[in-house]
mmCIF file of C-alpha atoms and ligand atoms in Angstrom:
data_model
loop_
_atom_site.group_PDB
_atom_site.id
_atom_site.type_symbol
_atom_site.label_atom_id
_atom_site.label_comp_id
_atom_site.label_asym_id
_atom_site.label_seq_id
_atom_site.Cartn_x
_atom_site.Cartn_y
_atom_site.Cartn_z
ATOM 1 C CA UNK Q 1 -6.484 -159.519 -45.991
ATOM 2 C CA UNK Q 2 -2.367 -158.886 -45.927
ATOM 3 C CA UNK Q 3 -1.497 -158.923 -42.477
ATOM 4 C CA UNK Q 4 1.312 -156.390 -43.075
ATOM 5 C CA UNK Q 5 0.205 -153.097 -42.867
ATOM 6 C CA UNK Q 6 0.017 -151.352 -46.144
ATOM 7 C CA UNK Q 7 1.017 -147.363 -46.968
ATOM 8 C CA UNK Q 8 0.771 -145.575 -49.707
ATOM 9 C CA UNK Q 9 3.343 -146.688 -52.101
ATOM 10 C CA UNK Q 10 5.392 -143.106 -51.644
ATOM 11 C CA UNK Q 11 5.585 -142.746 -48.334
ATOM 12 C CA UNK Q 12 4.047 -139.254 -48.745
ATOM 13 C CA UNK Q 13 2.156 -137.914 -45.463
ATOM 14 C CA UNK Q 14 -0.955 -136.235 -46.352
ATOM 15 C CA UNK Q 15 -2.562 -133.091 -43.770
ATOM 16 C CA UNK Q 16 -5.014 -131.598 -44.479
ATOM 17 C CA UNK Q 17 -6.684 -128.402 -42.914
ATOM 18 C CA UNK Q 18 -10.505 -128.595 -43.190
ATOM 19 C CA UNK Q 19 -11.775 -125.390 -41.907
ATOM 20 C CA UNK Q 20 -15.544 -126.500 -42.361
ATOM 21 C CA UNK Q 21 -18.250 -123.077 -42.435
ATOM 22 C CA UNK Q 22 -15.691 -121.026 -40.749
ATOM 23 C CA UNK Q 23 -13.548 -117.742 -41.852
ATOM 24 C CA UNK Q 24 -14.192 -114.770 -43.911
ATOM 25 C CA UNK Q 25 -12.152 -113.239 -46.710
ATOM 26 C CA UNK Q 26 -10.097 -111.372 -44.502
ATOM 27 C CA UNK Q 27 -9.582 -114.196 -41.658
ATOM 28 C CA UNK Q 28 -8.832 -116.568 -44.609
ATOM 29 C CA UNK Q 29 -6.030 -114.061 -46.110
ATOM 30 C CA UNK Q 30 -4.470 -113.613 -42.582
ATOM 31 C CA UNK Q 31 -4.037 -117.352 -41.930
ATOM 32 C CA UNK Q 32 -2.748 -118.297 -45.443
ATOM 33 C CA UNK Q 33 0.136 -115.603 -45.355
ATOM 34 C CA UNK Q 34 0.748 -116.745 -41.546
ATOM 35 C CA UNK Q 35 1.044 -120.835 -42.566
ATOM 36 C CA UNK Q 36 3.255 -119.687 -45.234
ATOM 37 C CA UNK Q 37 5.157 -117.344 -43.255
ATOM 38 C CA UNK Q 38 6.268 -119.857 -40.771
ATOM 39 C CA UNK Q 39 5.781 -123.485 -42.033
ATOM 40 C CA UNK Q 40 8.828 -125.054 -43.390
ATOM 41 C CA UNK Q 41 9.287 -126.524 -46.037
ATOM 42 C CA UNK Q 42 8.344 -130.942 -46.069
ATOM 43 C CA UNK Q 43 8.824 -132.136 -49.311
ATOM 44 C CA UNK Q 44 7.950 -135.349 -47.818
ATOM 45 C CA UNK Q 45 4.015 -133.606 -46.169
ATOM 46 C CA UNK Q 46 1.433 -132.514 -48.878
ATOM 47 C CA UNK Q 47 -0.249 -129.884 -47.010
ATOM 48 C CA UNK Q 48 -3.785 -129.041 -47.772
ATOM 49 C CA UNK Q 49 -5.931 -125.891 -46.748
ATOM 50 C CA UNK Q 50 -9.893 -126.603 -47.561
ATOM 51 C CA UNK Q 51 -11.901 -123.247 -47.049
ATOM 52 C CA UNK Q 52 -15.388 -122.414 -47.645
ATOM 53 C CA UNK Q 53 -16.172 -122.043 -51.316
ATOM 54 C CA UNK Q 54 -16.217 -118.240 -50.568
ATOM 55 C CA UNK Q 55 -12.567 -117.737 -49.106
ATOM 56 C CA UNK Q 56 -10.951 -119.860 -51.451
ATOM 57 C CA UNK Q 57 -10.164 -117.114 -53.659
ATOM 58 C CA UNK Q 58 -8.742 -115.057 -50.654
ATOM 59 C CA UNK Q 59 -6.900 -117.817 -48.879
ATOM 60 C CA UNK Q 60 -5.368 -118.805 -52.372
ATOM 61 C CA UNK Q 61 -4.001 -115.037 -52.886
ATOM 62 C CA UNK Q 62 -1.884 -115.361 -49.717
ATOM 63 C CA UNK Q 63 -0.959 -119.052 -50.183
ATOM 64 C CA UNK Q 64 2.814 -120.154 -50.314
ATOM 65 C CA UNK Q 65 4.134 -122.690 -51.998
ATOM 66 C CA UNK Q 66 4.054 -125.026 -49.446
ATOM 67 C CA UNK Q 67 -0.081 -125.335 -49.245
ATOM 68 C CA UNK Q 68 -1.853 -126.362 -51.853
ATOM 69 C CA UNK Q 69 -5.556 -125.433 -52.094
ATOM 70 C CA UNK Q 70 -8.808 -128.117 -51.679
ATOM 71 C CA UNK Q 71 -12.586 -127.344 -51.715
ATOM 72 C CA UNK Q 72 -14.668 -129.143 -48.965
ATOM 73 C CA UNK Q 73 -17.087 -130.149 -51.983
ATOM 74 C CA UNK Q 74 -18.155 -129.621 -55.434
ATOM 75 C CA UNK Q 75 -21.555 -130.630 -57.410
ATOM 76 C CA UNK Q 76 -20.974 -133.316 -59.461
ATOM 77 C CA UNK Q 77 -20.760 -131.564 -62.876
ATOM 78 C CA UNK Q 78 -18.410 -129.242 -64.508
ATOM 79 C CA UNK Q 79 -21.001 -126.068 -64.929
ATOM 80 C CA UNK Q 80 -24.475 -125.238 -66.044
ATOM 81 C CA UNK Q 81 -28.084 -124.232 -64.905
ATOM 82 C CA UNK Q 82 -27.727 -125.563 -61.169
ATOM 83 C CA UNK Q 83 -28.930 -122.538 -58.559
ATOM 84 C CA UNK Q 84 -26.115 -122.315 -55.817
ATOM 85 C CA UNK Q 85 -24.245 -124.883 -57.580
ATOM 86 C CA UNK Q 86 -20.406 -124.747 -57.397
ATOM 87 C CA UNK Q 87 -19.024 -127.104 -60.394
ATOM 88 C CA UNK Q 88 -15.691 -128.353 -61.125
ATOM 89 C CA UNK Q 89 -14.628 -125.923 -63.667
ATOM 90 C CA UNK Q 90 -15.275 -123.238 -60.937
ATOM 91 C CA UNK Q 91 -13.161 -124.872 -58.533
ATOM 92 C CA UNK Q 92 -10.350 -125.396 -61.053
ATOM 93 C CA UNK Q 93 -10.032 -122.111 -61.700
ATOM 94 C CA UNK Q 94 -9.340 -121.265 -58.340
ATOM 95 C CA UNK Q 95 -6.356 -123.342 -58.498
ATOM 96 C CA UNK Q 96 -8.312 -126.435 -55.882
ATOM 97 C CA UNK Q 97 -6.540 -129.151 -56.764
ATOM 98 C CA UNK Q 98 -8.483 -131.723 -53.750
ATOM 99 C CA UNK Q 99 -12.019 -132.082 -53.239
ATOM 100 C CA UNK Q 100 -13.882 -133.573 -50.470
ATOM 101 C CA UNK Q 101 -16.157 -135.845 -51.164
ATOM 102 C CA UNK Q 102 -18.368 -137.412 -48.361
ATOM 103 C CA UNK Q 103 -17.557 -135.793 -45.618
ATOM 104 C CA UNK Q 104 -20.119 -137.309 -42.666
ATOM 105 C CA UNK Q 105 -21.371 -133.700 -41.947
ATOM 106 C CA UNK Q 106 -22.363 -133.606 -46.035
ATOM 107 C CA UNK Q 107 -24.211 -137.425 -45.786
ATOM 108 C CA UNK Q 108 -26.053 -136.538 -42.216
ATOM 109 C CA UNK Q 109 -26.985 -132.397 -42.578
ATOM 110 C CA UNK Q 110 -27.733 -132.226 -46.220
ATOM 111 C CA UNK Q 111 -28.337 -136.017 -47.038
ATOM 112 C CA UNK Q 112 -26.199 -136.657 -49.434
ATOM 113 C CA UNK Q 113 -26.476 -140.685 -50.400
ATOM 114 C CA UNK Q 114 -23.846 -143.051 -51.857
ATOM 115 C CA UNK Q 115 -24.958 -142.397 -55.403
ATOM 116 C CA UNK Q 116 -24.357 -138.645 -54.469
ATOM 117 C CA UNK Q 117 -20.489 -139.296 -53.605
ATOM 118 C CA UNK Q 118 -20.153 -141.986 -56.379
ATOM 119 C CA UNK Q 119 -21.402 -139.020 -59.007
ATOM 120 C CA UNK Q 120 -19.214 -136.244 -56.940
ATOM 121 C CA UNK Q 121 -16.160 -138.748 -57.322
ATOM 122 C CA UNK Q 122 -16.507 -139.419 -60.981
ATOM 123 C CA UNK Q 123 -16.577 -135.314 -61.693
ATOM 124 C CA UNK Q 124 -13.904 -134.720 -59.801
ATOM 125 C CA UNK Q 125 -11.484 -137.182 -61.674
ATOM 126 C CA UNK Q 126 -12.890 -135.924 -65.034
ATOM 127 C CA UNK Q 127 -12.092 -132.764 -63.835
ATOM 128 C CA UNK Q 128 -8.409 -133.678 -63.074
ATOM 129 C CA UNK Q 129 -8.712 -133.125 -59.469
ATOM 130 C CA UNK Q 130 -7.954 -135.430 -56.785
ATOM 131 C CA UNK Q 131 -11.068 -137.003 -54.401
ATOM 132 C CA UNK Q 132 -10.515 -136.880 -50.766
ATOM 133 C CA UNK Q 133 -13.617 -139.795 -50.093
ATOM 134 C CA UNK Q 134 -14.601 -139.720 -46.505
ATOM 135 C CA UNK Q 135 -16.174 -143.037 -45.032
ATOM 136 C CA UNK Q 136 -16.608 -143.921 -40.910
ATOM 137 C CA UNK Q 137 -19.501 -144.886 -38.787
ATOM 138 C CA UNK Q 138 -20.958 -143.454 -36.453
ATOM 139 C CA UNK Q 139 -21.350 -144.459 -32.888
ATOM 140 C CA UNK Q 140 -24.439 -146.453 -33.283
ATOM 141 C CA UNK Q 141 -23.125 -148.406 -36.175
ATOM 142 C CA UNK Q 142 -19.809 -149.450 -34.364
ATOM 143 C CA UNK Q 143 -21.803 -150.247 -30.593
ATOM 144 C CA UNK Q 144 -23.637 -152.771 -32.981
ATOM 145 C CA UNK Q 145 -20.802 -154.365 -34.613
ATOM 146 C CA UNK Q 146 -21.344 -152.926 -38.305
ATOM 147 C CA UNK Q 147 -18.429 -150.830 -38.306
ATOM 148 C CA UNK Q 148 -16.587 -152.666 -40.602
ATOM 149 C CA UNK Q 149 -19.459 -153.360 -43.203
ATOM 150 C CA UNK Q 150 -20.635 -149.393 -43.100
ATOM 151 C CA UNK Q 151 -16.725 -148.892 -44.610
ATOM 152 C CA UNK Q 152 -16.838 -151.594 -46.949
ATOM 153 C CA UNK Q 153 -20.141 -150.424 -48.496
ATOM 154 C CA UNK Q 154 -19.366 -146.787 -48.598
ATOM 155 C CA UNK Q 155 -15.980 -147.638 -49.753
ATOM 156 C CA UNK Q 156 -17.263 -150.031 -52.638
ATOM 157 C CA UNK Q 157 -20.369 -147.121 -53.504
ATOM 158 C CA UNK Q 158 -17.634 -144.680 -54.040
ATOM 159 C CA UNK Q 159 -15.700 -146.419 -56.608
ATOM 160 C CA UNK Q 160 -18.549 -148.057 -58.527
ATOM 161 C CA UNK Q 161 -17.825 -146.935 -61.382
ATOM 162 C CA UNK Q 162 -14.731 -145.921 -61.381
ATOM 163 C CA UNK Q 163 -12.319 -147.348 -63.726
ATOM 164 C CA UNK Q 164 -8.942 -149.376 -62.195
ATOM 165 C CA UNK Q 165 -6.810 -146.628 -63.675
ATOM 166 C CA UNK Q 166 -8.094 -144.260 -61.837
ATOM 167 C CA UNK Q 167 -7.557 -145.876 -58.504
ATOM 168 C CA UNK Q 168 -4.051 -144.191 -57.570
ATOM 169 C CA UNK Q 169 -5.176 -140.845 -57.754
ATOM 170 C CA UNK Q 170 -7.813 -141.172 -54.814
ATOM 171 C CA UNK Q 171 -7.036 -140.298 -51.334
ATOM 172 C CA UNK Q 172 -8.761 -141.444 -48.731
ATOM 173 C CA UNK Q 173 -9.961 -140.474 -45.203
ATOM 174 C CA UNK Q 174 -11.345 -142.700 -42.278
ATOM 175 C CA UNK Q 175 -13.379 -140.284 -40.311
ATOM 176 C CA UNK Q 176 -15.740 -142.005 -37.815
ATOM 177 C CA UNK Q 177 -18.477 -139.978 -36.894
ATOM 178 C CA UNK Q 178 -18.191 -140.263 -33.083
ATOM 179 C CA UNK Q 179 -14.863 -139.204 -33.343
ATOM 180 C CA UNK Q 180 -15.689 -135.695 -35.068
ATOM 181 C CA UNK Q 181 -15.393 -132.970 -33.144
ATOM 182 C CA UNK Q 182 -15.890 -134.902 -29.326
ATOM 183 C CA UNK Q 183 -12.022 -134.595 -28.435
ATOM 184 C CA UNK Q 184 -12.173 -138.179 -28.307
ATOM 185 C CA UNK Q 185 -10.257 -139.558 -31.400
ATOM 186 C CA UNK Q 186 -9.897 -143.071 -32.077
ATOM 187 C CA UNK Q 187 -7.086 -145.182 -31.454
ATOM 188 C CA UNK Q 188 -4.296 -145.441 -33.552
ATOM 189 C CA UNK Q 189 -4.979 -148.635 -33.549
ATOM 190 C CA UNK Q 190 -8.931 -148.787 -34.630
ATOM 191 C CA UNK Q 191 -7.868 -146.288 -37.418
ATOM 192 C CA UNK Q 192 -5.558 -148.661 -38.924
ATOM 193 C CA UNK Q 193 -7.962 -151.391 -38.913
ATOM 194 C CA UNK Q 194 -10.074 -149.243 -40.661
ATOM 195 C CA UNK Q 195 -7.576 -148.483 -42.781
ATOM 196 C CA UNK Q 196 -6.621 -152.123 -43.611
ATOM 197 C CA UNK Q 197 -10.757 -152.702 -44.249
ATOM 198 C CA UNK Q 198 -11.133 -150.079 -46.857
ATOM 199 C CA UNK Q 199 -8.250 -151.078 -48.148
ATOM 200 C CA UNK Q 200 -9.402 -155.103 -48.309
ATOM 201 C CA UNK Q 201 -12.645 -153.375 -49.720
ATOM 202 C CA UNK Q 202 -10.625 -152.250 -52.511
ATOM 203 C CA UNK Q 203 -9.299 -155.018 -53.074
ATOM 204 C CA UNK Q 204 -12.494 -156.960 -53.655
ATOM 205 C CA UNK Q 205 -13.591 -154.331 -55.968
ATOM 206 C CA UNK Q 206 -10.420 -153.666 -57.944
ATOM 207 C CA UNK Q 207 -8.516 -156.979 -57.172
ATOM 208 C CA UNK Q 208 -4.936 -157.157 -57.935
ATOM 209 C CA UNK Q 209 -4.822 -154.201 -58.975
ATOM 210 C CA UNK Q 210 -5.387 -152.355 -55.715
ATOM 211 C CA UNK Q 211 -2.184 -153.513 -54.200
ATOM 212 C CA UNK Q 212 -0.054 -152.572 -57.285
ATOM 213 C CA UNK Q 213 -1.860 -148.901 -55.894
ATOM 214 C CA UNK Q 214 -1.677 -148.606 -51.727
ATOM 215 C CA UNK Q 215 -4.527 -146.035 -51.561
ATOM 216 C CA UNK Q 216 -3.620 -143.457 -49.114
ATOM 217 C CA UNK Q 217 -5.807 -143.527 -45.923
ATOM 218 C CA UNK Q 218 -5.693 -140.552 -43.695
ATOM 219 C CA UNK Q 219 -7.219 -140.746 -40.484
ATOM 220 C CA UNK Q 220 -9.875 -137.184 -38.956
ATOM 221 C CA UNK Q 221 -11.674 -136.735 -35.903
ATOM 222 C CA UNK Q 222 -10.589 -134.517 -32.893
ATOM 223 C CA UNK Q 223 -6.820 -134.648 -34.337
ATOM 224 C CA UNK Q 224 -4.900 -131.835 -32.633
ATOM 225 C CA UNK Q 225 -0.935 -130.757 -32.511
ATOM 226 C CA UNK Q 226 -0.339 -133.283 -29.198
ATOM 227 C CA UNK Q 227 -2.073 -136.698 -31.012
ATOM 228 C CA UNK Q 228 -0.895 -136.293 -35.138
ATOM 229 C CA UNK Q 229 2.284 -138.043 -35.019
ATOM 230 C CA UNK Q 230 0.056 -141.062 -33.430
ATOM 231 C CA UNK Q 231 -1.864 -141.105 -36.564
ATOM 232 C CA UNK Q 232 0.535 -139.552 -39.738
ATOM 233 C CA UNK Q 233 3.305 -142.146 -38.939
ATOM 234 C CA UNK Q 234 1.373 -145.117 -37.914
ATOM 235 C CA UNK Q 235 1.358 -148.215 -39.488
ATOM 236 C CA UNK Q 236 -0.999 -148.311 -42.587
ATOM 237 C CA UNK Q 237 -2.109 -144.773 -42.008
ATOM 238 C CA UNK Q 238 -0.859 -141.578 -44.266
ATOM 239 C CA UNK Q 239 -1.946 -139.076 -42.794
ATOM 240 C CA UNK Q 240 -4.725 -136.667 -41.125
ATOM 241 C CA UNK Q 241 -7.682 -134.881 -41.494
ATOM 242 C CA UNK Q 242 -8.009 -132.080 -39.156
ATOM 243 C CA UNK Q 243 -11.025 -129.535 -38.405
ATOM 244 C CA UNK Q 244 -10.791 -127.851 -35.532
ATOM 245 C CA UNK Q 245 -7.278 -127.660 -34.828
ATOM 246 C CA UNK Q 246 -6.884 -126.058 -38.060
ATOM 247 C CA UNK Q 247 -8.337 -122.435 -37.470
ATOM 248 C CA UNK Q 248 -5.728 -121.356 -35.614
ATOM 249 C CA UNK Q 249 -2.881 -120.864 -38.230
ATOM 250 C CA UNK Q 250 -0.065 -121.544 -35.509
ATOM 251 C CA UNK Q 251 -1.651 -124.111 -34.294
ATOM 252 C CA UNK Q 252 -1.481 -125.825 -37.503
ATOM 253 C CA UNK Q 253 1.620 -124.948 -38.127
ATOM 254 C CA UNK Q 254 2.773 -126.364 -35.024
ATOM 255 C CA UNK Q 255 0.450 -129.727 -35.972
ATOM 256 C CA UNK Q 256 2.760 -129.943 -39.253
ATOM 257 C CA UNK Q 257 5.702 -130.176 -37.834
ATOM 258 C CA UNK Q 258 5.164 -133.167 -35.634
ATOM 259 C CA UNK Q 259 4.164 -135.358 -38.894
ATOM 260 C CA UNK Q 260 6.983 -137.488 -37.939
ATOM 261 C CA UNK Q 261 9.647 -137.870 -41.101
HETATM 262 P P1 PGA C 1 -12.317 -132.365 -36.105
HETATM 263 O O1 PGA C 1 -12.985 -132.557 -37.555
HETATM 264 O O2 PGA C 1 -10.818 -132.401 -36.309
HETATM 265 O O3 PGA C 1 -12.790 -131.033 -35.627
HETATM 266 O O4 PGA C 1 -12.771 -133.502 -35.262
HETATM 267 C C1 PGA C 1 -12.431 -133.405 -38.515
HETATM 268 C C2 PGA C 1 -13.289 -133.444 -39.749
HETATM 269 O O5 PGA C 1 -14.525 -133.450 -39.632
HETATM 270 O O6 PGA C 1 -12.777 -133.456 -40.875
#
């Protein structure tokens, strides 16, 4: 494992806004044209709004250019006979250009399984689009030591078959389940361990070729506007994933500008 803490090889901070099963059409309309009303322009932040499937079309009408648009999940195909299915072609078309894949609420309310977010991953590459995997533990997991080898595995499930090209245009996000919406975040320091695990976990998958490709790691769970710099500018950490304190378009507004430079 390098001992050096590893970023992404741009420097680019990643935030992204995941509003979860919150927000109508009209709610999503009013925050997009708000963010984009008063959110300056970071060349240097890629700024990411993630609304239900059925306010992306609203929220993208009132985007500026300084959000781009992500879907909090997509079945792992491109269209066809699946009943309440939303495919990759759909999304697409909506302009998403980031899918979540993995998110812990997605594993423990619906039960979606490794092979689930190795088959969502795959589709979402073919499809052009970039995978935001989530991966973390939950409480349990780290009180008994296994915090580390719950990454790894979920980490290595992900990219099973994906092939080494495809490696750089993954982002990652280190989201441990206890964290999640408790107001108590991890340290910076226990996300960047993380980090540098699912980034060793890479490694043994993809070898050399995984350092020649820093995969972004973004760090969610109870981020807010007073505790992001701790986590977008640390050490071996690109960024955040934030719920909660993203409904409130000021708020997040606010939250962006203290990515430090
Ligand atoms: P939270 O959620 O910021 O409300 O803790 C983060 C997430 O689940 O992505």
């Amino acid at each position: 494992m390098s001992a050096v803490p590893m970023r992404s090889e741009s420097g680019r901070r990643y935030v992204l806004a995941n509003w979860k099963m919150h927000k109508g059409q009209t709610e999503a309309e009013a925050w997009a044209r708000t963010v984009a009303q008063h959110l300056k322009p970071r060349p240097d932040v890629t700024v990411v709004v993630l609304p239900p499937f059925t306010a992306l079309a609203a929220a993208a009408r009132a985007l500026g250019g300084g959000v781009e648009l992500g879907a909090q999940d997509t079945y792992p195909g491109t269209s066809g006979a699946v009943t309440g299915g939303v495919g990759t072609d759909q999304l697409r078309d909506l302009g998403v250009r980031y899918v979540l894949v993995g998110h812990s609420e997605r594993r423990r309310l619906v039960g979606e399984d490794d092979s689930w977010v190795s088959r969502k991953v795959q589709a979402v590459l073919a499809a052009g689009m970039v995978p935001v995997v989530c991966v973390g533990e939950d409480a349990e997991e780290r009180g008994e030591g296994r915090a580390d080898g719950v990454v790894r595995r979920q980490v290595a499930q992900a990219v099973e078959s994906v092939p080494a090209a495809s490696l750089a245009r993954i982002v990652w996000a280190y989201e441990p389940v206890w964290a999640i919406g408790s107001g108590n975040p991890a340290t910076p320091d226990q996300a960047a361990e993380a980090a540098s695990t699912l980034r060793s976990a890479l490694r043994s998958r993809f070898g050399a070729e995984a350092d020649n490709h820093p995969a972004p790691v973004l760090y969610g769970g109870s981020v807010d506007p007073d505790n992001v710099a701790q986590y977008a500018g640390a050490p071996g950490l690109d960024g955040a994933l934030v719920g909660g304190a993203s409904l409130d378009p000021d708020a997040f507004v606010r939250l962006v500008e203290r990515v430090a430079p």
